[in-house]
Every structure is written in structure tokens, then in C-alpha cells.
Short mmCIF file of C-alpha atoms and ligand atoms in Angstrom, two decimals:
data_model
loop_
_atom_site.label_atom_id
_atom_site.label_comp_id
_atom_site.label_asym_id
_atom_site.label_seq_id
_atom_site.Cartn_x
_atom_site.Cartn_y
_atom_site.Cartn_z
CA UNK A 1 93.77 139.68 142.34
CA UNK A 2 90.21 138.61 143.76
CA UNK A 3 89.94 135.46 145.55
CA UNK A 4 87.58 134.18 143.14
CA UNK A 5 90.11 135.36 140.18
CA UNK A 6 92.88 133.21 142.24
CA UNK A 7 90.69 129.95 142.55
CA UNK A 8 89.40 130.39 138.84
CA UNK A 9 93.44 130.95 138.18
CA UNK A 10 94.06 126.94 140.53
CA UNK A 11 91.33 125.49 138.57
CA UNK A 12 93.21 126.40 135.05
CA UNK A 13 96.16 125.34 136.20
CA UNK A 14 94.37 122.02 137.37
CA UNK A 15 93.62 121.66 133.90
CA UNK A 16 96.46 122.83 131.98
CA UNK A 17 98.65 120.80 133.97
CA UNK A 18 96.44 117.46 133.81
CA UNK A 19 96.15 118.26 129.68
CA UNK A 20 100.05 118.51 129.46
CA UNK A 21 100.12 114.54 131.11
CA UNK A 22 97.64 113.38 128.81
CA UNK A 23 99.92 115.22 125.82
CA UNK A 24 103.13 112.46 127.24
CA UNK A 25 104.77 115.01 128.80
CA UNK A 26 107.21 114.04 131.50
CA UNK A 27 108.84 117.84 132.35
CA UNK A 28 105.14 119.46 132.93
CA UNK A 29 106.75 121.89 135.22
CA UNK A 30 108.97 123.02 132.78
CA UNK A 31 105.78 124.50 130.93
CA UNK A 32 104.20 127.87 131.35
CA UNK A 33 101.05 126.60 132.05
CA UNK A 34 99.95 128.95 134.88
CA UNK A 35 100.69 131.94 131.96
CA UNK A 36 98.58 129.83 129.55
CA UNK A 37 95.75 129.70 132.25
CA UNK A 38 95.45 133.04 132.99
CA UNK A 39 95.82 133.86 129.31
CA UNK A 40 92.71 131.70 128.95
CA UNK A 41 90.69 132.58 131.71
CA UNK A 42 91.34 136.14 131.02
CA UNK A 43 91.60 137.23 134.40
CA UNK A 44 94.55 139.33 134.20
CA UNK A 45 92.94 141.98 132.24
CA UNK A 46 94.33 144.20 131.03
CA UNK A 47 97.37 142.32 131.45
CA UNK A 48 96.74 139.54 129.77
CA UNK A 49 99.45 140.44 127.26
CA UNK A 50 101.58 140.30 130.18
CA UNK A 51 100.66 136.15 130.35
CA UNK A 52 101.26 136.14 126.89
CA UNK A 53 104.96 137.21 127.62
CA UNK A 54 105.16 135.29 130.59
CA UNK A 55 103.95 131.99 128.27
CA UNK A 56 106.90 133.28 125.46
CA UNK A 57 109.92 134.37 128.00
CA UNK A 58 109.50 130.90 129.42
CA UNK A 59 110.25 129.56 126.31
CA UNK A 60 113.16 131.90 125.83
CA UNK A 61 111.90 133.57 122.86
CA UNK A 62 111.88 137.44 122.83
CA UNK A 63 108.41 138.55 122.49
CA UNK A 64 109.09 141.10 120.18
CA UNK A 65 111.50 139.35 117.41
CA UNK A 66 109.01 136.03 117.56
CA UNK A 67 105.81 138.08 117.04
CA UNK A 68 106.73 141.55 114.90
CA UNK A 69 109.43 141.60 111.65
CA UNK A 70 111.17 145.18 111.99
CA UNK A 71 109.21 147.11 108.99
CA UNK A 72 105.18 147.82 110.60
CA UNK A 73 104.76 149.01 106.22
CA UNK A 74 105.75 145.66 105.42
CA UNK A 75 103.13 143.96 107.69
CA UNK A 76 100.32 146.62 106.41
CA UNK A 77 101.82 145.05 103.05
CA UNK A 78 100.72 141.79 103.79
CA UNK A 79 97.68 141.87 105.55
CA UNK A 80 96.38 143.69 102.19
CA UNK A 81 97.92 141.01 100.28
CA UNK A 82 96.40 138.76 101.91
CA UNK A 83 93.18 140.33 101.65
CA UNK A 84 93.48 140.27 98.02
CA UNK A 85 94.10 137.49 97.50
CA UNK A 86 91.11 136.40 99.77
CA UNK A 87 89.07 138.39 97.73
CA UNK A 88 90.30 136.46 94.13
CA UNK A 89 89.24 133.34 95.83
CA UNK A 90 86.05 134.10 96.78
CA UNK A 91 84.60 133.97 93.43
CA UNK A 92 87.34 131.00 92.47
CA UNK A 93 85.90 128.12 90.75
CA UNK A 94 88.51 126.41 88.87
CA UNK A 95 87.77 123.10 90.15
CA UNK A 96 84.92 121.41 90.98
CA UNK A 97 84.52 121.85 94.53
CA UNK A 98 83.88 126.09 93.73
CA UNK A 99 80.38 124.54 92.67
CA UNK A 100 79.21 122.94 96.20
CA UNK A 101 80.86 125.09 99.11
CA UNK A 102 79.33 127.35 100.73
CA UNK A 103 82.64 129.74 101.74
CA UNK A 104 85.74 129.93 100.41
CA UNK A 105 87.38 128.89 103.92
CA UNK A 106 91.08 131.17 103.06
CA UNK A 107 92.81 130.35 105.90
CA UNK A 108 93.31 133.33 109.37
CA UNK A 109 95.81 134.53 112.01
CA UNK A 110 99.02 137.05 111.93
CA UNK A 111 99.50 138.01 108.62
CA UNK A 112 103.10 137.97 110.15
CA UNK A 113 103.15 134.72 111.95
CA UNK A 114 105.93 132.89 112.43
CA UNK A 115 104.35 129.66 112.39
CA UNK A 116 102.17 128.39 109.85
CA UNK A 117 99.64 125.17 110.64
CA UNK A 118 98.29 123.32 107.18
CA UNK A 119 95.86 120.92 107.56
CA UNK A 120 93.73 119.26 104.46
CA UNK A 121 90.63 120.93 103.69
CA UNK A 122 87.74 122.79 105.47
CA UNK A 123 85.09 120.33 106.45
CA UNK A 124 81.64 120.95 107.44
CA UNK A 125 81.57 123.47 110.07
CA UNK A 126 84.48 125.14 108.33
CA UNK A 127 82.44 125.60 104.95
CA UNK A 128 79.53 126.71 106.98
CA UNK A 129 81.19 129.43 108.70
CA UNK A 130 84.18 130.58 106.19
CA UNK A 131 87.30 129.71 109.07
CA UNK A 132 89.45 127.11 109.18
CA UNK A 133 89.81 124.42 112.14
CA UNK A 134 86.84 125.57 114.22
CA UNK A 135 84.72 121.94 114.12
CA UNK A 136 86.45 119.39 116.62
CA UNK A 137 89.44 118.46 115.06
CA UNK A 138 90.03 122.44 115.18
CA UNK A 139 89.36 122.95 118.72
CA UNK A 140 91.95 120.09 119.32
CA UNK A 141 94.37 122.19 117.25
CA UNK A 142 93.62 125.43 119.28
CA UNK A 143 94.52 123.10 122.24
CA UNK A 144 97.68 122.52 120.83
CA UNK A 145 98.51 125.54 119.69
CA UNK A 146 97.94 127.01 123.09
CA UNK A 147 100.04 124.39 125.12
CA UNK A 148 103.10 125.68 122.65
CA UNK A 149 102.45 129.04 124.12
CA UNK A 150 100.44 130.82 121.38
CA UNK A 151 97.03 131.93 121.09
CA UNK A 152 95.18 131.36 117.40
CA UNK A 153 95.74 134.75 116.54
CA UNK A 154 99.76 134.83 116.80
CA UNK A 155 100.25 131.59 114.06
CA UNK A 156 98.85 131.54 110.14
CA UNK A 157 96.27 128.64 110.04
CA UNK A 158 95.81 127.93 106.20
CA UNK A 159 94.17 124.67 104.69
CA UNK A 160 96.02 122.56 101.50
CA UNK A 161 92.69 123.28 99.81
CA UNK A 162 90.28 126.08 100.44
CA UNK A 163 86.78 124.61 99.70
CA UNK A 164 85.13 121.17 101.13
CA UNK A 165 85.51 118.39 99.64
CA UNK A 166 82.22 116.22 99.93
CA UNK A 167 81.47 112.84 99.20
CA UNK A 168 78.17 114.33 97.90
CA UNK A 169 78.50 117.57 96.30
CA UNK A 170 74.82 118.79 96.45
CA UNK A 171 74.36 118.05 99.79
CA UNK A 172 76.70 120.42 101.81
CA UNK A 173 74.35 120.51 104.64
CA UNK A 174 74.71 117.04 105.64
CA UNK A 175 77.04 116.23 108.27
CA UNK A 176 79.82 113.23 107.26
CA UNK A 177 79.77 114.04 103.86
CA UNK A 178 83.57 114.45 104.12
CA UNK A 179 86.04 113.71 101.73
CA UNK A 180 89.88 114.23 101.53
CA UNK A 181 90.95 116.31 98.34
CA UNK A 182 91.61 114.51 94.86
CA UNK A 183 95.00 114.92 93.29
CA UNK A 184 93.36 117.40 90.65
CA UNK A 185 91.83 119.73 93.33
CA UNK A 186 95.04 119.86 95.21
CA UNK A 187 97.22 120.42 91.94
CA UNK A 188 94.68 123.26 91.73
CA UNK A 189 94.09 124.98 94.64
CA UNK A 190 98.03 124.70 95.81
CA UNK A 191 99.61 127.63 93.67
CA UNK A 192 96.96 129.89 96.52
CA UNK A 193 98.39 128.58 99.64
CA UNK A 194 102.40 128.78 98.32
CA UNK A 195 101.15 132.47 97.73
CA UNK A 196 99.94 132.76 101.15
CA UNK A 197 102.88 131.06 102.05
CA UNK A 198 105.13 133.82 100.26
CA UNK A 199 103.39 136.42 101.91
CA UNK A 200 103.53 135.44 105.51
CA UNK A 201 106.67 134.32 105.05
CA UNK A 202 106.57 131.64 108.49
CA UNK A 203 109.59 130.65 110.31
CA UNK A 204 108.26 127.20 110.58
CA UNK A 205 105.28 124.86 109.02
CA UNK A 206 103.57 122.22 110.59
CA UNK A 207 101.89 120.01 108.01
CA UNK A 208 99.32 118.17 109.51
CA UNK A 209 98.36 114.74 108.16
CA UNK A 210 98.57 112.61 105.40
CA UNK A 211 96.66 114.94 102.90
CA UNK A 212 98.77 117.98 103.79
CA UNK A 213 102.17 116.28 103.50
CA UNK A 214 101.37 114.29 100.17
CA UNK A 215 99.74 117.41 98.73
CA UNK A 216 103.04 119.58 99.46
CA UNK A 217 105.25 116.44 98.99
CA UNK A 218 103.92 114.51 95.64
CA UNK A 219 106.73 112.28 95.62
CA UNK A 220 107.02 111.94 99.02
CA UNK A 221 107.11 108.27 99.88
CA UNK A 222 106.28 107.74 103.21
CA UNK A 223 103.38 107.70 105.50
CA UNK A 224 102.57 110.43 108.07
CA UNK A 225 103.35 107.58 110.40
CA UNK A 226 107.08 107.23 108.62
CA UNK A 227 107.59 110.88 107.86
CA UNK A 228 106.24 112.51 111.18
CA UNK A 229 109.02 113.90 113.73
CA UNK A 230 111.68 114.91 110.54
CA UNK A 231 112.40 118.34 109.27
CA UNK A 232 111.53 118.94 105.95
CA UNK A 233 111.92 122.06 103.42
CA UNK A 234 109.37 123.61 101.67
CA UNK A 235 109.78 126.62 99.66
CA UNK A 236 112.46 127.38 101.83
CA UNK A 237 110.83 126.89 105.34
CA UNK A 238 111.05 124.47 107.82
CA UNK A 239 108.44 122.04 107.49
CA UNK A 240 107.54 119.51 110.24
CA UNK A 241 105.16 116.91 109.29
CA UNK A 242 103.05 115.44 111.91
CA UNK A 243 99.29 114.12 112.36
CA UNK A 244 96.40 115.70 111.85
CA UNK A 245 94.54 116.71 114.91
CA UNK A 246 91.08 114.38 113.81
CA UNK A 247 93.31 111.17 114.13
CA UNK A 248 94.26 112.07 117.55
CA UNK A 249 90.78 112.13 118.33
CA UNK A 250 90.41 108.65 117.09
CA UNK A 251 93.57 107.57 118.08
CA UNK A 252 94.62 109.34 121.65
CA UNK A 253 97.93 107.87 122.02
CA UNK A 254 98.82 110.02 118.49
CA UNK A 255 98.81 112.69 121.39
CA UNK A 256 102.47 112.09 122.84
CA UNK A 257 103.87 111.88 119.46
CA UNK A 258 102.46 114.99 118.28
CA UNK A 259 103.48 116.87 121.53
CA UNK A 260 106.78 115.80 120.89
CA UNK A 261 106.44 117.63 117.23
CA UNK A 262 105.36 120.43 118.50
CA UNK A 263 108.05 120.58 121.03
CA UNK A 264 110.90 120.55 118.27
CA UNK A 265 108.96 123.04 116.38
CA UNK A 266 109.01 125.47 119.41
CA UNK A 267 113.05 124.67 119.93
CA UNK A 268 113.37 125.28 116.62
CA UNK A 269 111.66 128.68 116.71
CA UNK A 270 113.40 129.27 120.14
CA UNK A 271 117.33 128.83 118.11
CA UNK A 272 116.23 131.04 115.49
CA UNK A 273 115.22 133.94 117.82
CA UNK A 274 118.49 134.39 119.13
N1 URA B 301 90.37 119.71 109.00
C1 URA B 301 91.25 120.36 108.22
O1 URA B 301 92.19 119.77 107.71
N2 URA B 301 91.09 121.66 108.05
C2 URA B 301 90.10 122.36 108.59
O2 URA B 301 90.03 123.57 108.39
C3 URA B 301 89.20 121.66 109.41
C4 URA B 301 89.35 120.34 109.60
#
């Protein structure tokens, strides 16, 4: 390694280790945060896939069982499933937000992921550009998904309704026009992501936020405040409820709470890959 590849390497780890104290936790050396900075910076090319194991051995989880199921057909299987059903929604306008987006925003990742994020609905930048949790709130979630060890591409990100739901309809090009989905456009648009579900077929879901959690959970009594932090099932996968990544950026202290989330999700990835 250069010396300017090592001192890129110490300011990473700077980072990643300052970012893992802001996130509440206490046992930051526990964390393969060196792996996750060179992962980042890309320096180890062409080993980075060698950080990548580095980030999953450190959290005990066999590369190979957490990232690949057994059949490679079956995977071909559902990356084309996927991609049809992609396609369907494209032209999709059974409810009334078809008429004002501008993409379909389906949802991206390992068509074989083990862990599946939902969050509520695309919002601006999302509907501009057709992928899910890219604006702020989504480069928040790429932080977190990161400090658990993954990059985007390993986990299934997926929305609770494909299309943006705006305040004003005709006016997607204004910023803050955000709404959260209505009951009717969730009833609607759910049946899509339980496919998606189906097809991926995820170890583990976070649900993130309110929105997500109510829209998965109808009956579901409790906040995201009350509910957060407690297993749930849905269609037969692990659910973990927790806040969506836009309150922590109102609310910062929702950080340590969601870290700890996240951590039970990854032990609870880690027991099943034994
Ligand atoms: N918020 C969400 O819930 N989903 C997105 O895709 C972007 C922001």
C-alpha cells in the first residue's frame, strides 16, 4: 500500500470511528470499521471484496451462506422476476398517484438479499431519478447500512409504495411537496412489494417508520416510538420496526436507538448463518 493510500485509509477510519460514537455506540472497537473504510475509499482494489469479507467475518457471518442461496438458476430466477414485475409497474396506474410521478421508483439491490429495508414512499429526488433512498434521508440510510457491514448493493431496498405521494399532484417539480401515502394508495400498491417480498425471499426486514409499519401492520396499535426495538413477523420474515432515517435527521438522538436496531438485526442474521 502507498503512503498516501495508508493516510487516506487513517482518515476513514477517523471517520468511521467518530460516526460509530455519534450512532451511541459504546464497543466501537468491536466494529469493522477499518474494513468499512477501505471498502469505501476503495483503495484496496482489486481487493476490495477482500474488505467486504473482512467487514462480514468480523461479524461472524460466512460470506458465502449470508450473500449467495445454493441454486445460481434460482437467483437468475429472481432477478427476471423481478424485472417483470418492474416492468408491470411501469405503466401501473391503479391509483391516483400513477397520474403525477414521474418514475415508477420499484425498489434495487441483491435480488437475493438477505435483508430487506422498507421505507414509505419515494419522495422528490427518488421520483426524479427512478431509485429509492438516494435524497438525504437515503444517504443517511446508506450510512447505516454500511456501519452494519453491507454495501447498498448486498440488501433489497424496496418502498411501501412505489410512486410519490405529493401534496400537489401537478406540481412534481417542486421541492416539499411531500406527502405520506393514504390508506387507499397503500391498500393498493402493497400486493407489489409482498411480491417482491416473495421473490427475494429476505432473512430479515427492517421497516422503517411510521408509514412502513402501519402500512404492513393495519391493526397495529402502537407508535414507531412503542413498537421500535421488537421482532415482528411478516409473511413469515423477521420484521424489525424502527425509525425512518428522515426523523433522525430531525431528531439526532433517534440515532442510538436505531443503531441499537440495527445491531439486533445483524445478531439476528449472524444466529441464522450458523
Ligand atoms: N423516503 C422513503 O421512505 N423512501 C424513499 O425511497 C426515499 C425517502
Amino acid at each position: 500500500m502507498k503512503q498516501s493510500q495508508f493516510l487516506e485509509l487513517l482518515r476513514l477510519t477517523k471517520i468511521s470511528l467518530s460516526e460509530y460514537i455519534n450512532w451511541g455506540e459504546e464497543e466501537v472497537f468491536k466494529m469493522p470499521f477499518a474494513a468499512i473504510a477501505a471498502k469505501r475509499a476503495d483503495i484496496l482494489k482489486p481487493e476490495t471484496d477482500i474488505a467486504a469479507e473482512n467487514c462480514l467475518a468480523a461479524k461472524n457471518i460466512p460470506p458465502k451462506e449470508l450473500r449467495q442461496k445454493e441454486n445460481p438458476a434460482e437467483n437468475l430466477n429472481q432477478e427476471k422476476q423481478l424485472e417483470d414485475l418492474k416492468n408491470k409497474l411501469n405503466s401501473c396506474r391503479e391509483c391516483p398517484l400513477g397520474a403525477g410521478r414521474l418514475n415508477c421508483v420499484f425498489g434495487e439491490g441483491n435480488p437475493n438479499a438477505d435483508l430487506m429495508f422498507i421505507g414509505e414512499g419515494p419522495g422528490f429526488d427518488e421520483d426524479h431519478s427512478g431509485l429509492p433512498f438516494i435524497g438525504k434521508a437515503g444517504q443517511l440510510l446508506t450510512k447505516i447500512i454500511e456501519a452494519m457491514g453491507f454495501s447498498r448493493a448486498e440488501v433489497y431496498i424496496a418502498n411501501i409504495v412505489k410512486c410519490h405521494p405529493m401534496k400537489e399532484p401537478s406540481q412534481p417539480e417542486s421541492r416539499g411537496n411531500d406527502r405520506p401515502p393514504s390508506e387507499l394508495e397503500i391498500e393498493t400498491c402493497k400486493k407489489y412489494l409482498d411480491m417482491q417480498i416473495d421473490i427475494v425471499k429476505p432473512k430479515a426486514i427492517a421497516a422503517l417508520g411510521a408509514s412502513a409499519l402501519k402500512g404492513l401492520f393495519p391493526k397495529e396499535e402502537k407508535t414507531i416510538s412503542q413498537a421500535r426495538g421488537a421482532w415482528l413477523k411478516y409473511r413469515g420474515v423477521a420484521l424489525m420496526p424502527t425509525y425512518h432515517p428522515a426523523a433522525l435527521l430531525r431528531n439526532p438522538e433517534l440515532k442510538k436507538p436505531v443503531w441499537q436496531d440495527m445491531k439486533a438485526v445483524i445478531k439476528f442474521l449472524q444466529g441464522i448463518a450458523k
